[in-house]
Coordinates of C-alpha atoms in Angstrom, one line a residue:
Chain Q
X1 CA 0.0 0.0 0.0
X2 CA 1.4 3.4 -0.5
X3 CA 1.9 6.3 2.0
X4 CA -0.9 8.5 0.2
X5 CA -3.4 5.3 0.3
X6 CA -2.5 4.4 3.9
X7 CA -3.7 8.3 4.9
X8 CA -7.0 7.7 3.1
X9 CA -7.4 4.4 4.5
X10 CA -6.6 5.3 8.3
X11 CA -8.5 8.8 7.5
X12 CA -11.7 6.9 5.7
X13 CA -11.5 4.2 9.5
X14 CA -12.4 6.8 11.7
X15 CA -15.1 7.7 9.9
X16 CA -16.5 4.3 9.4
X17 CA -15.9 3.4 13.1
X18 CA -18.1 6.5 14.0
X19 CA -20.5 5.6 11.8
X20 CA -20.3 1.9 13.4
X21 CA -20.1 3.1 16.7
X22 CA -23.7 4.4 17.1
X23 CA -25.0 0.6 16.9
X24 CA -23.2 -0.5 19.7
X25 CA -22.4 2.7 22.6
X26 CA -25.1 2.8 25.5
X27 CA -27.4 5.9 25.2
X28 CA -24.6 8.5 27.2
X29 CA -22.1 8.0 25.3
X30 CA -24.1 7.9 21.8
X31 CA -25.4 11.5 23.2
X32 CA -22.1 12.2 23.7
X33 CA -20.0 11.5 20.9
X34 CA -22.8 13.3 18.7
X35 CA -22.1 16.3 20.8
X36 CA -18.3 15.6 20.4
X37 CA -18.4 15.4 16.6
X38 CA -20.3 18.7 16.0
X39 CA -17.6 20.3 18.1
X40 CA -14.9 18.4 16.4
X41 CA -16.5 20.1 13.2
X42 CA -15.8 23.5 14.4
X43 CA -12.3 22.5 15.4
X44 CA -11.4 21.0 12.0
X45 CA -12.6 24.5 11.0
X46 CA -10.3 26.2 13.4
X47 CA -7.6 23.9 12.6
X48 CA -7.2 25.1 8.9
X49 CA -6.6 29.0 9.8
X50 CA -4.3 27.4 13.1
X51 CA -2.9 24.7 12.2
X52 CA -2.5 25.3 8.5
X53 CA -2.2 28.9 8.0
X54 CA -0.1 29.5 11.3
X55 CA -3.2 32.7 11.9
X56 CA -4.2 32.8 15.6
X57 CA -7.5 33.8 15.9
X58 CA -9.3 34.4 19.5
X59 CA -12.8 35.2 17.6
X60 CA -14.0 32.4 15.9
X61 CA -17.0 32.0 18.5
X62 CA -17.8 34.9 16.5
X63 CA -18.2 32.5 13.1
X64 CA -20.3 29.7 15.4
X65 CA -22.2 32.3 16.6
X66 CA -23.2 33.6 13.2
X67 CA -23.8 30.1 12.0
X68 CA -26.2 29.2 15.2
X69 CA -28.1 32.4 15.3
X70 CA -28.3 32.5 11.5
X71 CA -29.9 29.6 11.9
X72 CA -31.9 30.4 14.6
X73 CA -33.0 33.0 14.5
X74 CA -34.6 32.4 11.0
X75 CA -36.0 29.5 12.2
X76 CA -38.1 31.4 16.0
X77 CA -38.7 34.8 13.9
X78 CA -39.2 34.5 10.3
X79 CA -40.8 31.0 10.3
X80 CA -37.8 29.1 8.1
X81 CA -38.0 25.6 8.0
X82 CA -34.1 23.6 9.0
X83 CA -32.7 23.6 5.9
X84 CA -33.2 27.1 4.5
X85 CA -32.4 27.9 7.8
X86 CA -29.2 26.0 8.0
X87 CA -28.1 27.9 4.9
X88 CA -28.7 31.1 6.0
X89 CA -26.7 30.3 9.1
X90 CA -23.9 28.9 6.9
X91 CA -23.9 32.0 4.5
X92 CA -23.9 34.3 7.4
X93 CA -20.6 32.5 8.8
X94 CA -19.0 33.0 5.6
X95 CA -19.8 36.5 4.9
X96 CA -18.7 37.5 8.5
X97 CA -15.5 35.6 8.0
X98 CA -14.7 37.6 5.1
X99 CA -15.7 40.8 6.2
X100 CA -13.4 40.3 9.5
X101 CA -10.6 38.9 6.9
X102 CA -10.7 41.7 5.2
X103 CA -9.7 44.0 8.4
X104 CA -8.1 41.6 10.5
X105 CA -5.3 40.2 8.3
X106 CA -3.9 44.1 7.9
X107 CA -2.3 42.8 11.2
X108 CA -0.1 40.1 12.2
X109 CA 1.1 38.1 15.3
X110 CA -0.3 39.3 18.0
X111 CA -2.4 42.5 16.9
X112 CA -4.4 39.4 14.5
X113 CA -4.8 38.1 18.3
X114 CA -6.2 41.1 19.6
X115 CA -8.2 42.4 16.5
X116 CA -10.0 38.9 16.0
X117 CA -11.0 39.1 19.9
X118 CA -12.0 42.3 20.0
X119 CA -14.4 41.9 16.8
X120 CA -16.0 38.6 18.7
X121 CA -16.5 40.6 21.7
X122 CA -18.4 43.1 19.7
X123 CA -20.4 40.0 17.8
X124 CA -21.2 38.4 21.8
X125 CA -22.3 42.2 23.1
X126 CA -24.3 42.5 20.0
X127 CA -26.3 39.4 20.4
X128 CA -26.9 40.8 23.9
X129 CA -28.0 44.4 22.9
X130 CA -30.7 42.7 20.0
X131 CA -31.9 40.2 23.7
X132 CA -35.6 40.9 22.5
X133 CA -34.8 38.9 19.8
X134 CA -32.1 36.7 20.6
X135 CA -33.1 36.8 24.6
X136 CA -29.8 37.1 25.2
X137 CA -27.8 34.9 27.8
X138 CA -30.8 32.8 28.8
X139 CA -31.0 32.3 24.8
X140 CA -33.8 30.8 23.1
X141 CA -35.1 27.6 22.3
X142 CA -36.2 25.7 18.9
X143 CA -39.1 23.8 19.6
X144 CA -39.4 19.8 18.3
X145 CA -41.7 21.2 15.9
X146 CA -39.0 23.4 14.2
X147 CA -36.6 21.0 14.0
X148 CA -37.8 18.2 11.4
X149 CA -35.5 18.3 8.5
X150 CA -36.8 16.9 5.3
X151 CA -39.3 14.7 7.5
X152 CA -36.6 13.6 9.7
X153 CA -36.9 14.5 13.0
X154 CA -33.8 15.9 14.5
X155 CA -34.4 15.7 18.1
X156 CA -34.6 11.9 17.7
X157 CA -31.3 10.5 19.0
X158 CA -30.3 8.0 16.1
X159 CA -31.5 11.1 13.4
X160 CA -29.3 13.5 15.6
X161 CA -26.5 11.2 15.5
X162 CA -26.8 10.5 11.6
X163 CA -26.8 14.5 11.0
X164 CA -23.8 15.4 13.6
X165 CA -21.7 12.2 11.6
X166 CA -22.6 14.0 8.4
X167 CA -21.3 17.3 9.1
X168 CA -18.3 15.8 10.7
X169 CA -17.5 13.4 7.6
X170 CA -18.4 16.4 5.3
X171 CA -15.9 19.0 7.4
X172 CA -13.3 16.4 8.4
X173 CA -13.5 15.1 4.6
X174 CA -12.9 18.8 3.5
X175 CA -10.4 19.6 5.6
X176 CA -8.0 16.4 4.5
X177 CA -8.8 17.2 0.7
X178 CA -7.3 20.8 1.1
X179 CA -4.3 20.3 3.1
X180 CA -3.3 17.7 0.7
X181 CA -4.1 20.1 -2.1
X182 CA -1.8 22.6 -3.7
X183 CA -3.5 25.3 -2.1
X184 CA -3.3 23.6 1.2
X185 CA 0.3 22.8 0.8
X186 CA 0.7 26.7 -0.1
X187 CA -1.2 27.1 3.1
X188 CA 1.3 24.9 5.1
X189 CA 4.4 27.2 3.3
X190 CA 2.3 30.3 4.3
X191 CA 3.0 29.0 8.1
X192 CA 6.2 28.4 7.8
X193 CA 7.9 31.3 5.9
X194 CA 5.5 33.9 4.4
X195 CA 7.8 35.6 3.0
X196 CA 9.4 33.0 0.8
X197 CA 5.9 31.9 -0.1
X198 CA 5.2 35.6 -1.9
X199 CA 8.7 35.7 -3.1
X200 CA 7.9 32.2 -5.0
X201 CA 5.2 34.8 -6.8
X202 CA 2.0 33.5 -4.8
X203 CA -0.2 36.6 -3.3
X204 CA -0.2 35.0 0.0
X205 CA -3.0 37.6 1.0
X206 CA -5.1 36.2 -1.1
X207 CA -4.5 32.9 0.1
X208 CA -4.9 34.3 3.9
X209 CA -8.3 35.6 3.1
X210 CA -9.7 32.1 1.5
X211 CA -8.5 30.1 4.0
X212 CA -10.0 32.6 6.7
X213 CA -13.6 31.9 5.0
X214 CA -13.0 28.2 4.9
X215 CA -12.2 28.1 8.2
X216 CA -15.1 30.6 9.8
X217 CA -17.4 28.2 7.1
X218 CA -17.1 25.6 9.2
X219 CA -17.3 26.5 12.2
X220 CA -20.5 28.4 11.2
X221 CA -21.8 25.1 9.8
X222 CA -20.5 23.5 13.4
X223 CA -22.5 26.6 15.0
X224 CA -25.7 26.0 13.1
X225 CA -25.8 22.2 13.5
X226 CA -25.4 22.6 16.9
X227 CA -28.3 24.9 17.8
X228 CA -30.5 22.5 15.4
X229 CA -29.6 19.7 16.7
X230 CA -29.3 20.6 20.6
X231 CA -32.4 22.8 20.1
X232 CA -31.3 25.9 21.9
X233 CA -29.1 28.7 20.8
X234 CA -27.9 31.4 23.7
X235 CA -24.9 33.8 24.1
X236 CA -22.6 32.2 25.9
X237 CA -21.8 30.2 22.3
X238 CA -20.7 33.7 21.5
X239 CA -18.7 34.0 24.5
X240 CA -14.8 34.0 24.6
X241 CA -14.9 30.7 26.6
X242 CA -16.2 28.7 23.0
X243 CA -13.1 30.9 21.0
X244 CA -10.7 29.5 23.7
X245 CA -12.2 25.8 23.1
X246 CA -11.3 25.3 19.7
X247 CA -7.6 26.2 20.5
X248 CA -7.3 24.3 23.3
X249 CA -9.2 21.0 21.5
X250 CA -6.7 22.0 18.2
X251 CA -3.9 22.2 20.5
X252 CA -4.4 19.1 22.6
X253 CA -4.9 17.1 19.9
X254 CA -2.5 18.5 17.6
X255 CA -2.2 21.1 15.6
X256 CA -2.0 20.9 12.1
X257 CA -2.9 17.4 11.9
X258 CA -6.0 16.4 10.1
X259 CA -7.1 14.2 13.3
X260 CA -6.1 16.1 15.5
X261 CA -9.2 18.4 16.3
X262 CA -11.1 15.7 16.6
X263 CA -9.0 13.7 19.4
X264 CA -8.5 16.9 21.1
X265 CA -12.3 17.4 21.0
X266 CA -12.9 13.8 22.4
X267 CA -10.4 14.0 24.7
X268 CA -11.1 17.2 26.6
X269 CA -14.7 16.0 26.7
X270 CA -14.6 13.1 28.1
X271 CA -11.4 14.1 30.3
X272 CA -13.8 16.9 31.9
X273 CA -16.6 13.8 31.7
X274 CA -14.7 11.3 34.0
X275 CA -12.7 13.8 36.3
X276 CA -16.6 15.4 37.3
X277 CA -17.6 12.0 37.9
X278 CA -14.9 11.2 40.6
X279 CA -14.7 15.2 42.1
X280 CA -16.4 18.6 42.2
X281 CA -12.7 20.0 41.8
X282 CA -12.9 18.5 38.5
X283 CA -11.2 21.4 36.8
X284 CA -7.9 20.7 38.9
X285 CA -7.8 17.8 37.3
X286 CA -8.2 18.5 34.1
X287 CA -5.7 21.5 35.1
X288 CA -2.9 18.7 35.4
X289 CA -3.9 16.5 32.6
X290 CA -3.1 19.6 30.3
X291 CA 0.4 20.4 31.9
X292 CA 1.3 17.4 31.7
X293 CA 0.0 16.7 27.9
X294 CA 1.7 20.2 27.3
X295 CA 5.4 19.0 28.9
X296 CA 5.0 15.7 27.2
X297 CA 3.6 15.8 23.8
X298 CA 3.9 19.6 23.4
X299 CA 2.7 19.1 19.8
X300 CA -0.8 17.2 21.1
X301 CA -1.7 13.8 20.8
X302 CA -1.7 13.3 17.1
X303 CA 1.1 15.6 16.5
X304 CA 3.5 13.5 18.9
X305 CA 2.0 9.9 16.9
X306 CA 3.4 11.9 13.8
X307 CA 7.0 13.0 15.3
X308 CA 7.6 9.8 16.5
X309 CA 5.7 6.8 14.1
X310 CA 4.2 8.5 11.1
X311 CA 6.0 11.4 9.7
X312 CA 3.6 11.7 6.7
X313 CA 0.5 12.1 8.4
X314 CA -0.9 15.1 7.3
Chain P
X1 CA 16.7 44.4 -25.9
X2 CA 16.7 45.5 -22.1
X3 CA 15.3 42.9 -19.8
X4 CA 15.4 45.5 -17.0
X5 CA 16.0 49.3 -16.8
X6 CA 15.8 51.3 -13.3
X7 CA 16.0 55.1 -13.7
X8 CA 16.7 57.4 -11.5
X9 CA 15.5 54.5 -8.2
X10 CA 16.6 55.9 -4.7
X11 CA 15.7 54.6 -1.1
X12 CA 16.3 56.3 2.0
X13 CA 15.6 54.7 5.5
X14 CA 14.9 57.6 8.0
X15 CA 17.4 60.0 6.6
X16 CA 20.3 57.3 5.7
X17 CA 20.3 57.1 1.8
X18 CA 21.3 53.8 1.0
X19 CA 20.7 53.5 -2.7
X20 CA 20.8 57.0 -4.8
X21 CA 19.5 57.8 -8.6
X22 CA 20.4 54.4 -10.0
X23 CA 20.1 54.4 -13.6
X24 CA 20.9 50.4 -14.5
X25 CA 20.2 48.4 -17.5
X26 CA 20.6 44.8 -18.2
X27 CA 20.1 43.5 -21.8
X28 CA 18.4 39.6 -21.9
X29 CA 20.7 37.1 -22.0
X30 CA 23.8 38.5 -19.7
X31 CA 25.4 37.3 -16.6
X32 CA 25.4 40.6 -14.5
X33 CA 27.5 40.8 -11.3
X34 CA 26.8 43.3 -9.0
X35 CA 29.8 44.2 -6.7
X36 CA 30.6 46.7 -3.8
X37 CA 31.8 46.6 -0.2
X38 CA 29.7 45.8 2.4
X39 CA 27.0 48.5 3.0
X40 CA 26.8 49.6 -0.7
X41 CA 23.2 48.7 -0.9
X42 CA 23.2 46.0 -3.1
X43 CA 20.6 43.6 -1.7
X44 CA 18.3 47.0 -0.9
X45 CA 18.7 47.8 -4.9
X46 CA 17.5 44.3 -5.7
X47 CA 15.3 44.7 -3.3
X48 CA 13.3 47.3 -4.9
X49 CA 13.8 45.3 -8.3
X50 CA 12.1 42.3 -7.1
X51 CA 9.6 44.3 -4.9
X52 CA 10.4 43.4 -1.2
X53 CA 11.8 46.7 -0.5
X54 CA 9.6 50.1 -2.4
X55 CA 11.5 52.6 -3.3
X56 CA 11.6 56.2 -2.0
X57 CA 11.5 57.6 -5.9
X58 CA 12.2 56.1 -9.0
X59 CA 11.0 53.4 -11.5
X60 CA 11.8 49.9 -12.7
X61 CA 11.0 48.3 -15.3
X62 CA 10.9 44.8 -16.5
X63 CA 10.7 43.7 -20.1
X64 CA 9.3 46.9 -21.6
X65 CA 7.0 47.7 -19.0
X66 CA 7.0 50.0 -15.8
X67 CA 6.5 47.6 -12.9
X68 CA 7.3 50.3 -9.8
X69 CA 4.0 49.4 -8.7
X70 CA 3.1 45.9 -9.4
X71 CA 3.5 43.2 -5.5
X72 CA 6.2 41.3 -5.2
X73 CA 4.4 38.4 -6.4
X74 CA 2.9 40.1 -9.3
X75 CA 6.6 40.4 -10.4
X76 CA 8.0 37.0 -9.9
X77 CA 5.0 35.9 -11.7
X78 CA 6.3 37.8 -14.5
X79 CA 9.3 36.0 -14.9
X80 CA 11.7 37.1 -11.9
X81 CA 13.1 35.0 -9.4
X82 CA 15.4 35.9 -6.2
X83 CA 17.3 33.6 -4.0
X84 CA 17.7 34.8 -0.4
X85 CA 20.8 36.1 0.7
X86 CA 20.3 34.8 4.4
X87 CA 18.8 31.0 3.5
X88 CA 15.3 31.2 3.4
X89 CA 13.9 27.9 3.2
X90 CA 11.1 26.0 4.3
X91 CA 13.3 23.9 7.0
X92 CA 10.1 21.9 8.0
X93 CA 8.8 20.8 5.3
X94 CA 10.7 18.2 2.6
X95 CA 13.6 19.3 0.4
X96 CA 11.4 18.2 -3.0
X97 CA 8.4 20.2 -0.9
X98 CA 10.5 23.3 -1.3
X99 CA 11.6 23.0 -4.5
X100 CA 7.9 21.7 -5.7
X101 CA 6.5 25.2 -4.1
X102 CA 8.7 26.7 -6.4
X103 CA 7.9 25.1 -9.4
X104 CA 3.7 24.7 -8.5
X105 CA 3.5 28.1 -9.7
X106 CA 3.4 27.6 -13.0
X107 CA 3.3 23.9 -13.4
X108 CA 0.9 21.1 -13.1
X109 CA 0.4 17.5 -12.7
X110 CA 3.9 15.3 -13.4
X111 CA 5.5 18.3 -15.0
X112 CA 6.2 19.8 -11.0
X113 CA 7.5 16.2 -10.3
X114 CA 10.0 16.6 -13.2
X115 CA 11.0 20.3 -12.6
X116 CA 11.8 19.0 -9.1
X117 CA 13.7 16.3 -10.1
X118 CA 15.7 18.6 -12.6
X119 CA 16.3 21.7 -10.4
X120 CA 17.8 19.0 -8.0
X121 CA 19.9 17.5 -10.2
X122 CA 21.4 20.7 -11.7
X123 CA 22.4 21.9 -8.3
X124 CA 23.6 18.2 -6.9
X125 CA 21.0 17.5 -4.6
X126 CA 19.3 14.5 -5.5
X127 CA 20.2 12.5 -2.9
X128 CA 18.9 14.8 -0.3
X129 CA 15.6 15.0 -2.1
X130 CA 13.3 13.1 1.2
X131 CA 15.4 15.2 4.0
X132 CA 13.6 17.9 5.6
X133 CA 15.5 21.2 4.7
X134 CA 16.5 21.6 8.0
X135 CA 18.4 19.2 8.4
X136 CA 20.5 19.9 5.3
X137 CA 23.9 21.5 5.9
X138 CA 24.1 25.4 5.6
X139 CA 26.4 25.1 2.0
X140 CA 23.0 22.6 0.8
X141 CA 20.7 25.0 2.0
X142 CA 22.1 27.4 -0.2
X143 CA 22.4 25.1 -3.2
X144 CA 18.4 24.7 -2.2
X145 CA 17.5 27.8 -2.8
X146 CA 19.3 27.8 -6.2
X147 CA 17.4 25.0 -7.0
X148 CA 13.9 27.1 -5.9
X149 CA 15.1 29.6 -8.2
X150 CA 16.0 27.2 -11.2
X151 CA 12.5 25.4 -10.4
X152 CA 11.0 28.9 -10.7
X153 CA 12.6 29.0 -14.6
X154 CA 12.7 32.6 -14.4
X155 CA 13.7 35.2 -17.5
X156 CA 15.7 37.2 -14.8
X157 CA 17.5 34.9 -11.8
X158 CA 18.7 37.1 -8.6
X159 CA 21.1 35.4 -7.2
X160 CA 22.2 37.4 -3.8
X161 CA 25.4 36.2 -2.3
X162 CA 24.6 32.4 -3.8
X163 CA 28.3 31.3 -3.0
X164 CA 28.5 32.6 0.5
X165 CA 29.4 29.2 2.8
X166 CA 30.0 26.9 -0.3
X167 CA 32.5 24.6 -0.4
X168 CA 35.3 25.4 -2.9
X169 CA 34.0 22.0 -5.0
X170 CA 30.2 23.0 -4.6
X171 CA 31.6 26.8 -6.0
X172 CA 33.1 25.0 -8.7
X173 CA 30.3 23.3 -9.6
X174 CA 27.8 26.4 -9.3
X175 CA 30.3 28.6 -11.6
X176 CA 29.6 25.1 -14.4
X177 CA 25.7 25.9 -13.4
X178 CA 26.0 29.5 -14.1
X179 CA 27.6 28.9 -17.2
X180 CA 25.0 26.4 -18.3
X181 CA 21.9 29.0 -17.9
X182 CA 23.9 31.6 -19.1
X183 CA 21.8 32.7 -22.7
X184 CA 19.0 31.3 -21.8
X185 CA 18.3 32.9 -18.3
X186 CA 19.6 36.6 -17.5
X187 CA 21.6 36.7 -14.1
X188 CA 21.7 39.5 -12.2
X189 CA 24.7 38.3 -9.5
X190 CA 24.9 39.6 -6.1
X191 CA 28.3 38.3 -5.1
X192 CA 31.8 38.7 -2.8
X193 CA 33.7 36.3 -4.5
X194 CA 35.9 38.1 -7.0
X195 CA 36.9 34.6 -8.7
X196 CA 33.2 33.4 -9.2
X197 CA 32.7 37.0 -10.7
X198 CA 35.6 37.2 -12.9
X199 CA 34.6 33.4 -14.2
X200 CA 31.1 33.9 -14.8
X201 CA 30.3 37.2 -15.2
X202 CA 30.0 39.1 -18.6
X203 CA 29.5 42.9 -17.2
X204 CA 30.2 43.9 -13.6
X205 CA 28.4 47.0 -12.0
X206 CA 30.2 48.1 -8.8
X207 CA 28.0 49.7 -6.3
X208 CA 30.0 52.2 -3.8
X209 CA 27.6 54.6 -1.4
X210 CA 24.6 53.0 -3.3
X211 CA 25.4 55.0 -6.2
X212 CA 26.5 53.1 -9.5
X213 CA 30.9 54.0 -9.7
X214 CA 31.7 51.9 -12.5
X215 CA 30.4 49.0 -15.0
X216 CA 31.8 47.6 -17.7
X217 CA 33.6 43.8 -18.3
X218 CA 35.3 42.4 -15.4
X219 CA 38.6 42.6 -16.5
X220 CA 38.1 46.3 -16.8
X221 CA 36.4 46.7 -13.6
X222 CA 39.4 44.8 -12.0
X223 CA 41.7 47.4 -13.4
X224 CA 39.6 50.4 -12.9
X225 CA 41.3 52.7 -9.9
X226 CA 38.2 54.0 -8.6
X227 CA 37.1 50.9 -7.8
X228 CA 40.3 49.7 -6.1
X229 CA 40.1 52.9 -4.1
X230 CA 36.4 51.9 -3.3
X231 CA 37.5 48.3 -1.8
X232 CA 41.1 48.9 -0.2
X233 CA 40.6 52.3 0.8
X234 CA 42.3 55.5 -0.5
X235 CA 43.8 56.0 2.6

């Protein structure tokens, strides 16, 4: 087997053992890894302007914000059935991805940092200031009713399951076609040496801005599957807490990886899972798990298989 | 039939003029060198060729047409290329990676695999080909980003200080290289080594207080006074 079929193959596994797994996992943990994988979504998402493009951003709760209320907010005021809806929330992530493109990559480092947070701050204080329609932190909730896609109803936990595996597959899928493209492999130059990369003749702003609208995409599809499929959206998705949570997933699992976001995902999740389970000062452990994840495998989980086992892994 | 003409192209960095009203003209074909002692401006005149550096007045243009304006990339999609003068390459990622970046620009399918191969080749790196950059010793690193620059198959190769921490074998075999491309490709030659300039080049410009002092074949140059007094001092 060659290197390039091996990555489809191992790639193509995980995505069959999901699918597998929902016929065999007890109820919890089929809630659970449903959960996991819409998350995981919006971490691929984050990956490919982290991990691919080497861009920081602290605002993409800004992106699954748009997404969920896009979606929402159709759906409780203007009567849109899910998939129209869906769109709208979809389009909405996109169009505010570009239009914070457009002003944030005129910085770099940490200003990109600071400008990216700033502009998600605004988005979270905005869904607060609009509360008579978005009710603000106590958020809103889509009724059963509103949440029957093409017949299928999506508060049904096998439906649920089906969806949150589709949007994983269809992000995770993405994400492994582009960074194995020659766009994404301009991407992975762009990290390491952007200056090189334009003096090879590529307009690496160009390439910036795309990959920034892939990436908020994403996570605005993650943001609008969520609030479908959960039923609720509220501000505290907009909150800096869900920009930290991608980095942190992305970071665990390793970044720049293609699995990684979603190992980090299940492994923060179910880390914070067990650890409540055993203590109410479940965050101190946790706490350690992460230093000592961050002293031992400072590249994440995935990132430290490929260092050591699999240097082609992309 | 000029492949690139500056007039009149100055740069100033708060109040230090480094390069002053250079008037310089390259016909297609020729092996420039560009000589001076450290400090001329050199790489900050190349620098505003290629666009990495924009000029405080002036113009350049490239093939006929004024490109004072036009991105850096803009330009080495044009036809330019320029090889770092402190190595500049991708140390992470694959030696054939870098080299394939290079060549993706304007290639597709098997023809980046071959360009890869070839650039490789030429520069005697072949073996090295599944190394990450990094690894590569500093003298390969340079050869690397030769090979980028073949890869790129540029009208105009800028080639800043390509010899610096060669090997006397590996300069040897890039003065056979420079030979080779010689016709086909124009070289403009940044360079400190006076025996890889009086080997290769056809015309020598000699850069002194970023201002042009003299030009003309290298034999000349070698016997011109001014420039003497420019290098040894006229103490």
């Amino acid at each position: 087997m060659t290197a390039s079929s091996r990555v489809i193959v191992l790639h193509l596994g995980l995505l069959a053992l999901l699918f597998g797994l929902q016929f065999i996992l007890p109820a919890y943990h089929h809630g659970n890894l449903a959960r996991i994988m819409v998350l995981a979504s919006y971490a691929v998402g984050y990956n490919i302007l982290f991990g691919y493009t080497g861009l920081l951003s602290l605002g993409h709760a800004l992106f699954f914000a748009a997404g969920m209320y896009g979606m929402g907010l159709t759906i409780q005021h203007m009567g849109f059935t899910p998939a129209p809806a869906l769109i709208v929330g979809i389009v909405a992530g996109a169009f505010v991805a570009g239009a914070l493109a457009l002003l944030a990559l005129r910085t770099v480092g940490v200003s990109f940092m600071i400008v990216t947070l700033m502009f998600a701050q605004a988005g979270y204080l905005t869904v607060l200031y609009f509360g008579e329609y978005t009710r603000g932190d106590e958020g809103f909730v889509i009724q059963q009713a509103q949440r029957v896609l093409w017949g299928v109803d999506l508060s049904n936990a096998t439906n649920r399951y089906f969806a949150a595996w589709g949007l994983f597959s269809v992000s995770f899928g993405l994400s492994l076609w582009l960074v194995r493209s020659s766009f994404g492999r301009t991407l992975i130059a762009i990290r390491e040496n952007e200056e090189r990369v334009r003096m090879l003749g590529y307009d690496t702003y160009k390439h910036k801005l795309t990959a920034m609208i892939i990436s908020g995409t994403i996570s605005a599809a993650a943001g609008a599957f969520y609030g479908l499929l959960f039923g609720y959206a509220g501000a505290s998705f907009a909150s800096v807490q869900y920009s930290i949570f991608p980095l942190l997933w992305v970071l665990l699992g390793g970044a720049g990886t293609v699995l990684g976001p979603f190992v980090g995902t299940l492994f923060m999740f179910y880390l914070i899972d067990l650890s409540s389970g055993i203590t109410s000062a479940y965050l101190l452990i946790a706490g350690l798990a992460l230093v000592l994840l961050t002293l031992f495998a400072p590249q994440g989980l995935i990132g430290e298989i490929r260092r050591r086992f699999w240097k082609n892994l992309p | 039939m000029m492949i690139l003409s500056t007039r009149g192209l100055s740069k100033s960095f708060d109040g230090l003029q480094a390069v002053t009203k250079v008037d310089f003209d390259l016909p297609k074909g020729e092996v420039r060198a560009l000589i001076g002692p450290n400090g001329a401006g050199k790489t900050t005149l190349v620098g505003m060729i290629c666009g990495r550096i924009e000029p405080t007045s002036g113009h350049v243009q490239f093939d006929g047409e004024d490109i004072t304006r036009l991105p850096a990339h803009a330009r080495i999609m044009r036809g330019m290329a320029y090889t770092f003068q402190i190595t500049s390459v991708f140390a992470r990622l694959p030696v054939t990676e870098n080299v394939a970046l290079a060549a993706r620009r304007r290639l597709s399918g098997d023809a980046i695999d071959r360009a890869v191969a070839d650039a490789l080749a030429r520069v005697g790196l072949s073996n090295e080909a599944h190394e990450d950059a990094g690894n590569l010793s500093y003298g390969h690193q340079r050869l690397l980003e030769i090979a980028m620059g073949l890869a790129q198959s540029p009208r105009l190769l800028i080639l800043d200080e390509p010899t610096q921490g060669l090997s006397e074998g590996e300069i040897a075999d890039f003065k056979t290289l420079v030979r080779e491309l010689a016709g086909d490709t124009t070289i403009l030659l940044i360079e400190h080594n006076m025996d890889v300039v009086m080997e290769t080049a056809d015309r020598v410009s000699v850069l002194n207080f970023g201002e042009i002092l003299a030009e003309g074949t290298p034999t000349e140059i070698r016997e011109n006074a001014a420039v003497q007094a420019a290098y040894l001092g006229t103490g």
